[in-house]
Coordinates of C-alpha atoms in Angstrom, one line a residue:
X1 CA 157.8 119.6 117.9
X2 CA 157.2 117.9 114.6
X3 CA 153.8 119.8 112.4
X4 CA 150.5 118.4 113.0
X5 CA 150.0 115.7 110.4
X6 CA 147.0 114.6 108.3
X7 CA 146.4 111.5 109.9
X8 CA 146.1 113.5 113.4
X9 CA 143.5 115.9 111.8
X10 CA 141.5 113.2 111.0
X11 CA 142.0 111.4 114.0
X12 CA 141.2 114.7 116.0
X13 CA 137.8 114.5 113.6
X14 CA 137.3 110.8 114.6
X15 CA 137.3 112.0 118.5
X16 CA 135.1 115.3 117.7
X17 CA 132.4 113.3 115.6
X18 CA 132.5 110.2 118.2
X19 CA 131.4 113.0 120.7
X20 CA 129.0 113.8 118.4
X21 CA 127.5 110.6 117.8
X22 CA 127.7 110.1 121.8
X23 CA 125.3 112.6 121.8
X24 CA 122.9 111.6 119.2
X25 CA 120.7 109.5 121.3
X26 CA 116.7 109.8 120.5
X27 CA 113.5 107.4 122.1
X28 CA 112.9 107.7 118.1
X29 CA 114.4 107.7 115.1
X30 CA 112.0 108.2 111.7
X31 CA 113.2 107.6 108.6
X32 CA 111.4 109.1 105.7
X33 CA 109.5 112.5 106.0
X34 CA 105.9 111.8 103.9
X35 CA 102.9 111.1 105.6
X36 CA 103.8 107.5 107.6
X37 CA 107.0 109.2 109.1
X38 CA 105.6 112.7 109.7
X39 CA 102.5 110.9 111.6
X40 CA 104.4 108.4 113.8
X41 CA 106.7 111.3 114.6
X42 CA 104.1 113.6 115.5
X43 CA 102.2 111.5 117.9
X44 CA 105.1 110.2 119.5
X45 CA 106.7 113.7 120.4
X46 CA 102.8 114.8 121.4
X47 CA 103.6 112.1 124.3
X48 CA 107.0 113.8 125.2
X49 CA 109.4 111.5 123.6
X50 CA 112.5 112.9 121.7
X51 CA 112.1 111.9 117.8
X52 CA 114.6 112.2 115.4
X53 CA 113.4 112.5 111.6
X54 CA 115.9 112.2 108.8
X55 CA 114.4 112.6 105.1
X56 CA 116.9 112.1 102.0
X57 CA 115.1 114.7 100.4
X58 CA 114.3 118.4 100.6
X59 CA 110.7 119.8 101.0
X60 CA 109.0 120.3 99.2
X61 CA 109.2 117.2 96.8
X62 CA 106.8 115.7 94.3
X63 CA 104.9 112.5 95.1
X64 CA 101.9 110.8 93.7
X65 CA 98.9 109.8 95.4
X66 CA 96.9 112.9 95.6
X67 CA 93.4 111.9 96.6
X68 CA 92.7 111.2 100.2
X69 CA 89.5 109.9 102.3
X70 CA 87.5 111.4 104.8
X71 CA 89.0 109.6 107.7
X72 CA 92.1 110.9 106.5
X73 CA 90.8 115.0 106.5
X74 CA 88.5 114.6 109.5
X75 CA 90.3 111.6 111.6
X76 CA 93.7 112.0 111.6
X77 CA 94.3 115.1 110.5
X78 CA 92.7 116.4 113.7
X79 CA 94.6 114.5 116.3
X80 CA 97.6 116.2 114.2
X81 CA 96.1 119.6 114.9
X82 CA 96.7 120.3 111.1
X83 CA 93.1 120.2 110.3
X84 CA 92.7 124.4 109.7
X85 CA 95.6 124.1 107.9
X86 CA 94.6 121.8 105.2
X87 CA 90.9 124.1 105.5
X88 CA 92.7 127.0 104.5
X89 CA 95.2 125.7 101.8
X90 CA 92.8 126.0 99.2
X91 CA 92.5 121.9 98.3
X92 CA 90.4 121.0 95.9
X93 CA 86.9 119.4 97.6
X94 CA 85.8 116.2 96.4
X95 CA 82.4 114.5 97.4
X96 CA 82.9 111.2 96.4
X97 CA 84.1 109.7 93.8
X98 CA 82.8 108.8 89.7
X99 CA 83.6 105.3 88.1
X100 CA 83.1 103.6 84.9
X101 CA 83.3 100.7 86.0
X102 CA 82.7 96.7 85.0
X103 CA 80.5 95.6 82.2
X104 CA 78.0 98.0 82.3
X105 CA 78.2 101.7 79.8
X106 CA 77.0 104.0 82.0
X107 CA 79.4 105.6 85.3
X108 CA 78.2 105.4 88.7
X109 CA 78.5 107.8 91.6
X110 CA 78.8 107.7 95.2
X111 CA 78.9 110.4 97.8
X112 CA 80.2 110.6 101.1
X113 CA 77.0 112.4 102.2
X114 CA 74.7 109.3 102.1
X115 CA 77.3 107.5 104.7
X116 CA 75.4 107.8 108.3
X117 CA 79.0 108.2 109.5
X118 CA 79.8 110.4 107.4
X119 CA 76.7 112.0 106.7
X120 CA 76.9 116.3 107.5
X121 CA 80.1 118.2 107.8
X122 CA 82.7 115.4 107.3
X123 CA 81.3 114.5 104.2
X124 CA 84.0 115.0 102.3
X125 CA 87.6 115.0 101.4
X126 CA 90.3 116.8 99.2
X127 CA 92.5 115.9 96.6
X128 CA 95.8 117.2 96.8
X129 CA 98.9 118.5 95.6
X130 CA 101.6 116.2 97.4
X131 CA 104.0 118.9 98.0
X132 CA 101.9 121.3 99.7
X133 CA 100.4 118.4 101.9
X134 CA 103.2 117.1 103.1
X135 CA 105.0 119.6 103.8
X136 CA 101.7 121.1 105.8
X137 CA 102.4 117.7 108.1
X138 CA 106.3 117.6 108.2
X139 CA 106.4 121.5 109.3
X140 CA 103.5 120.3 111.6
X141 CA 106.1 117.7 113.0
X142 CA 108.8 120.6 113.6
X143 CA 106.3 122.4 115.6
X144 CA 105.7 119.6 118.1
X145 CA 109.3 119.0 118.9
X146 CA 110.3 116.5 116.7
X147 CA 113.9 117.3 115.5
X148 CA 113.6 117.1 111.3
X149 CA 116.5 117.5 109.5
X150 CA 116.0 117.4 105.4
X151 CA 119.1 116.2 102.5
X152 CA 120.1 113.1 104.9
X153 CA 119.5 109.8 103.7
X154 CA 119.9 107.0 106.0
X155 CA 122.5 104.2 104.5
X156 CA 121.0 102.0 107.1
X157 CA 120.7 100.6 110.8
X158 CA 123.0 99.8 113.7
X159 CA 122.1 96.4 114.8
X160 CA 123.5 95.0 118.4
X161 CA 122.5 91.2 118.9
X162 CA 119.4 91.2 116.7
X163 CA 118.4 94.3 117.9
X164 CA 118.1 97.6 115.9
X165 CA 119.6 100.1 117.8
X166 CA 119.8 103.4 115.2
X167 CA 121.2 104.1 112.0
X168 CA 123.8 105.0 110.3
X169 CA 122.9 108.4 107.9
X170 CA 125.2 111.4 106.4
X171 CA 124.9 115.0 107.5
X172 CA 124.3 118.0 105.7
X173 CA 128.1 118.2 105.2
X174 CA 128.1 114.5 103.9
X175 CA 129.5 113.0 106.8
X176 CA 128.9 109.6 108.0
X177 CA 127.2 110.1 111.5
X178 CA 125.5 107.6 113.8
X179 CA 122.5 108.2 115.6
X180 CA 121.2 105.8 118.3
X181 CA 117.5 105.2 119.3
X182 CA 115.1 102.9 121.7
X183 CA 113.3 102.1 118.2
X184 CA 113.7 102.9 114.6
X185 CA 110.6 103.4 112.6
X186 CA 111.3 102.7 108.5
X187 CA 108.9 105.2 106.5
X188 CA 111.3 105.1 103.7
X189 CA 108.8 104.3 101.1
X190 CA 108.8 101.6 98.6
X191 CA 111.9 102.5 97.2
X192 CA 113.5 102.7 100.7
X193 CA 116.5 100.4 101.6
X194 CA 116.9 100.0 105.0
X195 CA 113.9 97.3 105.2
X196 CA 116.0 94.9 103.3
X197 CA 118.5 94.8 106.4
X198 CA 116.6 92.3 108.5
X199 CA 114.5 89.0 108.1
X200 CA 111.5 90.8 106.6
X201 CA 110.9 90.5 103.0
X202 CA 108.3 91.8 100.6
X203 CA 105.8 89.4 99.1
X204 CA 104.4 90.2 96.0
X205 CA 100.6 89.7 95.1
X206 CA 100.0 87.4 91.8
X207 CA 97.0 89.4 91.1
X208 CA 97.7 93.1 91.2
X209 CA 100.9 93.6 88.9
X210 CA 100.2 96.4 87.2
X211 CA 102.1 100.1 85.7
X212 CA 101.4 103.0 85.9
X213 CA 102.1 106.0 83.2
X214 CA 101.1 109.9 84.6
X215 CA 101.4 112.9 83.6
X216 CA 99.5 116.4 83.9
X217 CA 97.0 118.7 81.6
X218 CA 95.8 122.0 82.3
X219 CA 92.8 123.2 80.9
X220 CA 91.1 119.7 81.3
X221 CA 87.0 119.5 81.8
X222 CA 85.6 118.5 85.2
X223 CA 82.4 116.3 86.0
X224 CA 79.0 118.7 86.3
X225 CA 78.8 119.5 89.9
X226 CA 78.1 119.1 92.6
X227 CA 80.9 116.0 91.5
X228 CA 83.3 118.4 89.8
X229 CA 85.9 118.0 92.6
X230 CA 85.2 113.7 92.3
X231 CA 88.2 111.9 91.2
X232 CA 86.9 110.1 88.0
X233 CA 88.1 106.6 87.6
X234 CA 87.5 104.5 84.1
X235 CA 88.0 101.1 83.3
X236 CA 89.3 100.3 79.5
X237 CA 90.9 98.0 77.2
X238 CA 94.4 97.9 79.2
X239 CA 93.7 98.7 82.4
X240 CA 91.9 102.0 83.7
X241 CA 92.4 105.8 83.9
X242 CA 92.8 107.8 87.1
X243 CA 91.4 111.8 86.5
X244 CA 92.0 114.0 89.4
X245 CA 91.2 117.6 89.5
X246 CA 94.0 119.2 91.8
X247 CA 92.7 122.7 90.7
X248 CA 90.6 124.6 88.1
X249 CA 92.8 124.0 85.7
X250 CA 95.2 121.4 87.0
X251 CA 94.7 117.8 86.4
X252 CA 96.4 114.8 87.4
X253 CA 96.1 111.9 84.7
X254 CA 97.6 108.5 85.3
X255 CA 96.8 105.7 83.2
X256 CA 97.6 101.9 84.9
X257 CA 97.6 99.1 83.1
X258 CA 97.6 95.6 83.0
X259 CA 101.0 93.4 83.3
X260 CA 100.4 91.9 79.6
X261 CA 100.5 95.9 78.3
X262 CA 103.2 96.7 80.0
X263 CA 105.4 96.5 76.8
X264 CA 103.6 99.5 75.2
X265 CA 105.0 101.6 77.9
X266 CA 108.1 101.4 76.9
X267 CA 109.7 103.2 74.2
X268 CA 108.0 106.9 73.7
X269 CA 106.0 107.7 77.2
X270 CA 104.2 110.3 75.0
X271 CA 103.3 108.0 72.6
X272 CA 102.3 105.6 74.8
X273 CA 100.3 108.1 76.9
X274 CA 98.4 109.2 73.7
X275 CA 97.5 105.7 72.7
X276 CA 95.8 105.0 75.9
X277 CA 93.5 108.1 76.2
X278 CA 92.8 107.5 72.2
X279 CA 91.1 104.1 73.9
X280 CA 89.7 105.9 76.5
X281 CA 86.6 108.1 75.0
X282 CA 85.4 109.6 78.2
X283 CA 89.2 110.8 79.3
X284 CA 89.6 111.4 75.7
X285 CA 86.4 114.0 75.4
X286 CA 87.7 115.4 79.1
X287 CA 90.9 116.3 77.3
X288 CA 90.2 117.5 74.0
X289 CA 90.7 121.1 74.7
X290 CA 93.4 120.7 77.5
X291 CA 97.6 120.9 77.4
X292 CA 100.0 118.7 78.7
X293 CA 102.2 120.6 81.3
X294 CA 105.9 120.5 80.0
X295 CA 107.7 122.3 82.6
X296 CA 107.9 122.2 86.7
X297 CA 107.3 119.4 89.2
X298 CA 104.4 118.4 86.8
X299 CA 105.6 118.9 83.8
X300 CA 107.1 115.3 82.8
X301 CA 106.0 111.7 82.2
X302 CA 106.1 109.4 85.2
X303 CA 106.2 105.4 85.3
X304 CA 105.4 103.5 88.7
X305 CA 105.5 99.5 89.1
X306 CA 102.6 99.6 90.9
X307 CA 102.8 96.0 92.3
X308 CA 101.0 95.4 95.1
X309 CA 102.8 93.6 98.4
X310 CA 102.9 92.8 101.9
X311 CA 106.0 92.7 103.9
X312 CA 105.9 89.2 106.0
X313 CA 106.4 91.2 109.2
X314 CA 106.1 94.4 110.1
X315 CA 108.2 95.1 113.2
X316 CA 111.1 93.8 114.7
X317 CA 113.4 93.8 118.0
X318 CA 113.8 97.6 117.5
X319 CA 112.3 98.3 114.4
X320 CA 109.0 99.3 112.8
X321 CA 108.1 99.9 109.4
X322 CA 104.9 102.2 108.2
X323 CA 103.6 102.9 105.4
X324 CA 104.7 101.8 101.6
X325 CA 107.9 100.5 103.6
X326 CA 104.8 98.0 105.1
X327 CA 102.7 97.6 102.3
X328 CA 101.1 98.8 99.2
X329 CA 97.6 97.9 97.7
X330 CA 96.4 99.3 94.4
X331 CA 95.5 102.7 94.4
X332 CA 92.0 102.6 92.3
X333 CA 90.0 103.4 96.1
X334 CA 93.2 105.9 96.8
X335 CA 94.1 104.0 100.1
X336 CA 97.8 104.6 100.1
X337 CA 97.9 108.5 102.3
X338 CA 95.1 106.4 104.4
X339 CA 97.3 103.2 105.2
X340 CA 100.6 105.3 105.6
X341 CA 98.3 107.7 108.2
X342 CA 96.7 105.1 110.2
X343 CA 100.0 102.7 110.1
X344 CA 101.5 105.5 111.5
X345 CA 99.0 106.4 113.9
X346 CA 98.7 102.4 115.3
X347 CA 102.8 102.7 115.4
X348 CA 102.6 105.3 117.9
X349 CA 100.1 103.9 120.0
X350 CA 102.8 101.0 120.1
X351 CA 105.6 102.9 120.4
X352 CA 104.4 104.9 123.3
X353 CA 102.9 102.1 125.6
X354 CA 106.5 100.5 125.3
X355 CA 108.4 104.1 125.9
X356 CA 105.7 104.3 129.2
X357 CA 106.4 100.6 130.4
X358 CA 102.8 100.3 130.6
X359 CA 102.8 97.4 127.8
X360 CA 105.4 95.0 127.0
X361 CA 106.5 94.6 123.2
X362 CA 105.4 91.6 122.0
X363 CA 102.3 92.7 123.0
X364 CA 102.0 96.7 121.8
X365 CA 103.8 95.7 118.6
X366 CA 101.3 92.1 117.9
X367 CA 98.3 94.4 118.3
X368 CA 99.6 96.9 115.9
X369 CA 100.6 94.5 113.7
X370 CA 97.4 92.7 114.0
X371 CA 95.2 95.9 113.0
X372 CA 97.2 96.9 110.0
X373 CA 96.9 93.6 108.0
X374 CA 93.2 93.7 109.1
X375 CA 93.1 97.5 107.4
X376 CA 95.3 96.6 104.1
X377 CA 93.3 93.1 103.9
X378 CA 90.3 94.5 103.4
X379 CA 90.9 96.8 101.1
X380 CA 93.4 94.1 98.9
X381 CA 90.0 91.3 98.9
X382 CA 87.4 94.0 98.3
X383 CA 89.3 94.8 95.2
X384 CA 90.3 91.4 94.1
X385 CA 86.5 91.3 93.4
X386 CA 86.0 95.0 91.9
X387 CA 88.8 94.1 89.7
X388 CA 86.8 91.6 87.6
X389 CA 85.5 93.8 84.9
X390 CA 82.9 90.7 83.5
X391 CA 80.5 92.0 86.1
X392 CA 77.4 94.9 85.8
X393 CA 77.4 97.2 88.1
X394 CA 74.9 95.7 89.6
X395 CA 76.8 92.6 90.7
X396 CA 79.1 95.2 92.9
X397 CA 76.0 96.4 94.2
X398 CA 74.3 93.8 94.6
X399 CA 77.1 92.5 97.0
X400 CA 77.2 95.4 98.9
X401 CA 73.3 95.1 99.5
X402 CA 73.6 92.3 100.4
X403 CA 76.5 92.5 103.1
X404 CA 74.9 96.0 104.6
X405 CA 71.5 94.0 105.1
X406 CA 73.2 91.1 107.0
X407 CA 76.2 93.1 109.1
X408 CA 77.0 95.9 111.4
X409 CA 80.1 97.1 109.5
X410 CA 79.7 96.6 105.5
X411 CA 82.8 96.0 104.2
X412 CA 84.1 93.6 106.9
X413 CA 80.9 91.0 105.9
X414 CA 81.8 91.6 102.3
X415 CA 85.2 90.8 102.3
X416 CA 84.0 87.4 104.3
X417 CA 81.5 87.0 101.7
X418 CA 83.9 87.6 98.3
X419 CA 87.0 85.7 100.0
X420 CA 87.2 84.8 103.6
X421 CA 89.0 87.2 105.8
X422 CA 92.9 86.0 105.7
X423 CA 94.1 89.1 105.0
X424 CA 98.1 88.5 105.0
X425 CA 97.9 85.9 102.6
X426 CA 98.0 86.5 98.9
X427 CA 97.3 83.0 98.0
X428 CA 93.6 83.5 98.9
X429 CA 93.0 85.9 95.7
X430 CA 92.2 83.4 92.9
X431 CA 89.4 81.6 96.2
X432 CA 88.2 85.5 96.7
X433 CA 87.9 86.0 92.3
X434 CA 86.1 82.5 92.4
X435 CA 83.6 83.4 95.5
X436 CA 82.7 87.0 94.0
X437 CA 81.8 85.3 90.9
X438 CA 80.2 82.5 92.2
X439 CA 78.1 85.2 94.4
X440 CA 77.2 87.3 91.0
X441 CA 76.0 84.2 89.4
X442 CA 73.8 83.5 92.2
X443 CA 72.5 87.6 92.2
X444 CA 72.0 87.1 88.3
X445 CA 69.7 83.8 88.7
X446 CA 67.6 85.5 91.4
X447 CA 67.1 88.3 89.4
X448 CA 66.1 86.7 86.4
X449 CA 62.4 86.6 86.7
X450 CA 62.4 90.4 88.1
X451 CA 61.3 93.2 86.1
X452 CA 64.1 95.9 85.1
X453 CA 64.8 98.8 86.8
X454 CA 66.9 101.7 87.7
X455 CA 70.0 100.2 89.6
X456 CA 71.7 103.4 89.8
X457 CA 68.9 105.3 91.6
X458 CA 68.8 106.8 95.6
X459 CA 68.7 103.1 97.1
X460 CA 71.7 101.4 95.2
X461 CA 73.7 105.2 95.8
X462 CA 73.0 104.8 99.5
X463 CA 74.6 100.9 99.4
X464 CA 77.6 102.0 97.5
X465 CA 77.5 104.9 100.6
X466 CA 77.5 102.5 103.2
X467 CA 80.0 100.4 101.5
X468 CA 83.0 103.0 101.0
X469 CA 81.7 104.4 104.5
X470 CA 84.0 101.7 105.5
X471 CA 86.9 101.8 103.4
X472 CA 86.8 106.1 104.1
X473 CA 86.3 105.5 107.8
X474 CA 89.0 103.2 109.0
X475 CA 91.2 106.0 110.7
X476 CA 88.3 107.7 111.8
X477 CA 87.1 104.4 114.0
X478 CA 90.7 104.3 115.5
X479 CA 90.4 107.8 116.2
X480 CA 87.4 108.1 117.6
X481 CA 87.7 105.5 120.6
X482 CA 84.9 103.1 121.9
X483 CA 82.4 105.3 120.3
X484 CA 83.0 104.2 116.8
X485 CA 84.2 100.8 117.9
X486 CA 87.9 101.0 117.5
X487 CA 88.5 101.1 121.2
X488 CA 87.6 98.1 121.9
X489 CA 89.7 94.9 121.5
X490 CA 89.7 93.2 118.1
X491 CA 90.0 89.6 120.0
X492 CA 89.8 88.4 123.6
X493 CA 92.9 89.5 125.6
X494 CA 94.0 92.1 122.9
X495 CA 94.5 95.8 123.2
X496 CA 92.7 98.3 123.2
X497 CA 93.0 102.7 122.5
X498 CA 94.0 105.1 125.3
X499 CA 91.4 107.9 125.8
X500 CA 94.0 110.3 123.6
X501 CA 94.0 107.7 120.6
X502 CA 98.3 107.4 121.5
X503 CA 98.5 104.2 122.9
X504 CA 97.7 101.1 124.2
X505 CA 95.9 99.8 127.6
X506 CA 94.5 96.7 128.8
X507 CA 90.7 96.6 128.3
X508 CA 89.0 95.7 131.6
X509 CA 86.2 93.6 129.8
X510 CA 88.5 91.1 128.0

């Protein structure tokens, strides 16, 4: 009998590992472990379905985007059940948030508390160390029976006549393994490849292309309190500054700026980073007894593109994506852990009705899709007008005035207002510039004859209130059922939210 050969090892290792992948079978697959991917992956396995997670990274891992909203620390983080946990971390608190802002010299505040939403014990959020956050909601994951398994990045997905049917990933021991699903949820992030598999394709706004260079300081001063836990965001020359107290002492500092000044990021980050707090008095003054951190997680210079886009579709026979995989706005009202929770959260509703039979897909995945551009267009038109730094204060007051005297939700009549609601569309931002300026003309003629004032007192505080009321809130309506309105249909025949918040049914009234 002649010795066993190489070529029969491996074809004995073909067999074993076909067996394997015979057996890797899920309702789910997730890929990408940060908050889109850990959300969709908890609320499907809260419905009995087996999910399969696979993150090319291991926990913890750094990310940016550390400040979150109330709907995100009172909406979905309790239909998680991580809602003690994040209590008891030891976040920093923030009550709102501190801007200098537009043309006028003085920063403005808003607080949560003024919000009649929001108003009492879920007026407020954190801001957040990414590392301890997400793990909190990927460990969450493990502990509702998802299956997570960390270091195994996903070269991409098993298609069978248009359909995605599961991916293709390496183990632990870098194998090639194949793993077969119902549906395939992309969370990958913007840097994420497997999106770039199908049709879909990224489409890039014209108006928000900026970079973004951030770093870390300990020692840095904070905001008198009660705002001391606000993240502070200020408008100069190049762009504007991002100052987010993670800590006492720890401070996340992020500097984005404008397309035409991207060049002066290149070269010395150091350098670069010094020039732009030089031309940034207030972050300059917060700094002045402060020191970089030079070693750790936090202890080197970072550059994003932070380019906002919109994928042209976001699910697919088979396929799903959530989160920066979806879309990205920029981050100046920190919507990103927001969009990447509540994308997640609408997924599973989706994902579940079809995994019941008790909604077909065209229609679980349409309404899904259908409330997340309505979520990521309101914030991307609200800012096309913030953006435009000619304007007071009071212009970005007076709009909001103006929208909460005329409207049951703010923000929704003030993006109509600014730019029409067409919120997949990027072609609509120079119409939405033109409209908020035409709009702020009109505010400055009516005003003319009026005697000045205090436009940063109790009543403008409370508009500002109502206004981000909105933009904090979004997950919280979706959460909350019929009572806060997200129940309900958005158009005749539509879908609306099971009594759990986890899926879809037919609404009897449309």
């Amino acid at each position: 009998m002649r010795p066993p050969r190489a070529a029969d090892h491996d074809a004995g290792r073909a067999t074993k590992e076909k067996t394997v992948n015979a057996q890797e079978r899920y309702d789910v697959i997730v890929v990408g472990g940060g908050p889109a991917g850990s959300t969709v992956s908890t609320l499907v396995a809260k419905r009995g379905h087996r999910v399969l997670l696979l993150e090319k990274e291991t926990f913890p891992r750094y990310q940016i985007g550390e400040s979150l909203l109330p709907a995100t620390v009172h909406g979905i983080a309790h239909i998680l059940g991580v809602d003690e946990r994040l209590r008891e971390a030891g976040f920093t608190v923030k009550h709102g948030g501190t801007f200098k802002w537009g043309s006028n010299p003085e920063p403005w505040t808003f607080d949560f508390a003024v919000s009649r939403r929001m108003a009492g014990p879920t007026s407020y959020a954190y801001q957040v160390e990414r590392m301890k956050f997400d793990q909190i909601l990927l460990d969450n994951a493990r502990e509702n029976g998802v299956e997570v398994r960390e270091n195994t990045p996903v070269a991409g997905v098993l298609l069978e006549e248009g359909r995605v049917t599961g991916v293709r990933y390496r183990n632990g021991a870098g194998r090639a393994v194949e793993a077969r699903a119902r549906y395939v949820v992309d969370a990958s992030g913007n840097t994420g490849r497997i999106h770039g598999e199908s049709a879909e394709r990224r489409e890039y706004s014209p108006f928000f292309r900026n970079l973004a260079l951030f770093t870390y300081f300990e020692g840095g001063a904070r905001l008198p309190e009660p705002n001391a836990g606000n993240i502070l965001c200020v408008a100069f020359e190049h762009g504007w500054f991002w100052y987010i107290p993670l800590s006492e002492t720890l401070t996340s500092v992020g500097a984005v700026v404008h397309q035409d000044a991207a060049a002066l990021v290149q070269g010395d980050p150091e350098e670069a980073m010094r020039g732009f707090i030089e031309a940034c008095p207030i972050v300059r003054d917060n700094l002045a007894d402060a020191k970089r951190v030079t070693d750790g997680p936090y202890g080197r210079f970072r550059v994003r593109k932070d380019w906002s886009y919109c994928t042209t579709r976001f699910w697919g026979p088979g396929k799903v994506l959530v989160g920066d995989a979806a879309c990205f706005v920029d981050p100046v009202f920190s919507s990103g852990v927001h969009l990447a929770t509540y994308g997640g959260l609408l997924a599973a509703r989706s994902l579940n009705s079809c995994l019941a039979g008790t909604v077909d897909e065209e229609s679980a995945f349409a309404e899904f899709e259908t409330r997340y551009r309505r979520e990521y267009g309101r914030f991307y038109e609200f800012l096309v007008g913030f953006y435009d730094m000619h304007h007071s204060a009071d212009s970005y007051f007076w709009q909001a005035r103006k929208v909460s005297n005329t409207a049951t939700t703010d923000l929704e009549s003030f993006v109509e207002l600014v730019g029409g609601v067409s919120s997949d569309e990027f072609a609509d931002a120079a119409m939405a510039r033109q409209r908020f300026s035409a709009a702020s003309a009109e505010m400055t003629r009516a005003a003319a004859g009026e005697e000045a004032g205090d436009h940063f007192g109790a009543a403008s505080g409370a508009v500002v209130g109502r206004l981000m009321e909105e933009g904090a809130a979004l997950q919280a309506r979706a959460l909350a059922g019929a009572e806060a309105g997200e129940g309900r249909p958005l158009r005749p025949g539509g879908l609306a939210a099971s009594a759990d918040g986890l899926a879809w049914v037919r609404d009897e009234r449309s």
